[in-house]
């Protein structure tokens, strides 16, 4: 009787852990697919001449 009770408790604990892991995995792949949103602004734009054309390098400042 006690063995059956312990198996039931372990089963419930592992079920809760599985559900938590699935939720975290979904969040991870959602962030990986869509990225993380943040706001930022361009603070500087460098202009250089390279191989007969201009190359622009923006500098951003942002917070997440």
Coordinates of N, CA and C in Angstrom, one line a residue:
X1 N 0.8 -1.2 0.0 CA 0.0 0.0 0.0 C 0.9 1.3 0.0
X2 N 1.9 1.3 0.8 CA 2.8 2.4 0.9 C 3.6 2.6 -0.4
X3 N 4.0 1.5 -1.0 CA 4.7 1.5 -2.3 C 3.9 2.2 -3.4
X4 N 2.6 1.8 -3.4 CA 1.7 2.4 -4.4 C 1.5 3.9 -4.2
X5 N 1.4 4.3 -3.0 CA 1.3 5.7 -2.6 C 2.5 6.5 -3.1
X6 N 3.7 6.0 -2.8 CA 5.0 6.6 -3.2 C 5.1 6.7 -4.7
X7 N 4.7 5.7 -5.4 CA 4.7 5.7 -6.9 C 3.8 6.8 -7.4
X8 N 2.6 6.9 -6.8 CA 1.7 7.9 -7.2 C 2.2 9.3 -7.0
X9 N 2.9 9.6 -5.9 CA 3.5 10.9 -5.6 C 4.6 11.2 -6.6
X10 N 5.4 10.2 -6.8 CA 6.5 10.4 -7.8 C 5.9 10.7 -9.2
X11 N 4.9 10.0 -9.6 CA 4.2 10.2 -10.8 C 3.7 11.7 -11.0
X12 N 3.1 12.2 -9.9 CA 2.6 13.5 -9.9 C 3.7 14.5 -10.0
X13 N 4.8 14.3 -9.2 CA 5.9 15.2 -9.2 C 6.5 15.3 -10.6
X14 N 6.8 14.1 -11.2 CA 7.4 14.1 -12.6 C 6.4 14.7 -13.6
X15 N 5.1 14.6 -13.5 CA 4.2 15.2 -14.4 C 4.3 16.7 -14.3
X16 N 4.4 17.2 -13.1 CA 4.5 18.7 -12.9 C 5.8 19.2 -13.5
X17 N 6.9 18.4 -13.3 CA 8.2 18.8 -13.9 C 8.2 18.8 -15.4
X18 N 7.5 17.8 -16.0 CA 7.4 17.7 -17.4 C 6.6 18.8 -18.0
X19 N 5.5 19.2 -17.3 CA 4.7 20.3 -17.8 C 5.5 21.6 -17.8
X20 N 6.3 21.8 -16.7 CA 7.1 23.0 -16.6 C 8.2 23.0 -17.7
X21 N 8.8 21.9 -17.9 CA 9.8 21.8 -19.0 C 9.2 22.1 -20.4
X22 N 8.1 21.6 -20.6 CA 7.4 21.9 -21.9 C 7.1 23.3 -22.1
X23 N 6.6 24.0 -21.0 CA 6.3 25.4 -21.1 C 7.6 26.2 -21.4
X24 N 8.7 25.9 -20.7 CA 9.9 26.6 -20.9 C 10.5 26.4 -22.3
X25 N 10.3 25.2 -22.8 CA 10.8 24.9 -24.2 C 10.0 25.7 -25.2
X26 N 8.7 25.8 -25.0 CA 7.9 26.6 -25.9 C 8.3 28.1 -25.9
X27 N 8.6 28.6 -24.7 CA 9.0 30.0 -24.6 C 10.4 30.2 -25.3
X28 N 11.3 29.2 -25.1 CA 12.6 29.3 -25.7 C 12.5 29.4 -27.2
X29 N 11.8 28.4 -27.8 CA 11.7 28.4 -29.3 C 10.9 29.6 -29.8
X30 N 10.0 30.2 -29.0 CA 9.3 31.4 -29.4 C 10.2 32.5 -29.5
X31 N 11.1 32.7 -28.5 CA 12.1 33.8 -28.5 C 13.1 33.6 -29.6
X32 N 13.5 32.3 -29.8 CA 14.5 32.1 -30.8 C 13.9 32.4 -32.2
X33 N 12.6 32.1 -32.4 CA 12.0 32.4 -33.7 C 11.7 33.9 -33.9
X34 N 11.1 34.5 -32.9 CA 10.7 35.9 -33.1 C 11.6 36.9 -32.5
X35 N 12.6 36.5 -31.7 CA 13.6 37.5 -31.2 C 13.0 38.1 -29.9
X36 N 13.8 39.0 -29.3 CA 13.4 39.7 -28.1 C 13.1 41.2 -28.5
X37 N 12.0 41.7 -28.1 CA 11.7 43.1 -28.4 C 12.4 44.0 -27.5
X38 N 12.9 45.1 -28.1 CA 13.5 46.2 -27.3 C 13.4 47.5 -28.1
X39 N 13.5 48.6 -27.4 CA 13.5 49.9 -28.1 C 14.9 50.4 -28.1
X40 N 15.2 51.1 -29.2 CA 16.5 51.7 -29.4 C 16.5 52.9 -30.3
X41 N 17.6 53.6 -30.4 CA 17.7 54.7 -31.3 C 19.1 54.7 -31.9
X42 N 19.2 55.2 -33.1 CA 20.5 55.4 -33.8 C 21.2 56.6 -33.2
X43 N 22.4 56.4 -32.7 CA 23.1 57.6 -32.1 C 24.2 58.1 -33.0
X44 N 24.6 57.4 -33.9 CA 25.7 57.8 -34.8 C 25.7 57.0 -36.1
X45 N 26.1 57.7 -37.2 CA 26.2 57.0 -38.5 C 27.6 57.3 -39.1
X46 N 28.4 56.3 -39.2 CA 29.7 56.5 -39.8 C 29.7 56.3 -41.3
X47 N 30.4 57.1 -42.0 CA 30.4 57.0 -43.5 C 31.9 56.8 -43.9
X48 N 32.1 55.7 -44.6 CA 33.5 55.4 -45.1 C 33.5 55.1 -46.6
X49 N 34.5 55.3 -47.3 CA 34.6 55.0 -48.7 C 35.4 53.7 -48.8
X50 N 34.9 52.7 -49.5 CA 35.5 51.4 -49.7 C 35.2 50.8 -51.0
X51 N 36.2 50.5 -51.8 CA 36.1 49.9 -53.1 C 35.1 50.6 -54.0
X52 N 35.3 51.9 -54.2 CA 34.5 52.7 -55.1 C 33.0 52.9 -54.7
X53 N 32.7 52.8 -53.4 CA 31.4 53.0 -52.9 C 31.5 53.4 -51.4
X54 N 30.4 54.0 -51.0 CA 30.3 54.4 -49.6 C 29.8 53.3 -48.7
X55 N 30.3 53.1 -47.6 CA 29.8 52.1 -46.6 C 29.4 52.8 -45.3
X56 N 28.1 52.6 -44.9 CA 27.6 53.2 -43.8 C 27.5 52.2 -42.6
X57 N 27.9 52.7 -41.4 CA 27.9 51.9 -40.2 C 27.1 52.6 -39.2
X58 N 25.9 52.1 -38.9 CA 25.1 52.7 -37.8 C 25.5 52.3 -36.4
X59 N 25.4 53.1 -35.5 CA 25.7 52.8 -34.1 C 24.3 53.0 -33.3
X60 N 24.0 51.9 -32.6 CA 22.7 51.9 -31.9 C 22.9 51.9 -30.4
X61 N 21.9 52.6 -29.7 CA 21.8 52.5 -28.3 C 20.5 51.9 -28.0
X62 N 20.4 50.9 -27.1 CA 19.1 50.2 -26.9 C 19.1 49.7 -25.5
X63 N 17.9 49.4 -25.0 CA 17.7 48.8 -23.7 C 16.7 47.6 -23.9
X64 N 17.0 46.5 -23.2 CA 16.1 45.4 -23.3 C 15.2 45.3 -22.1

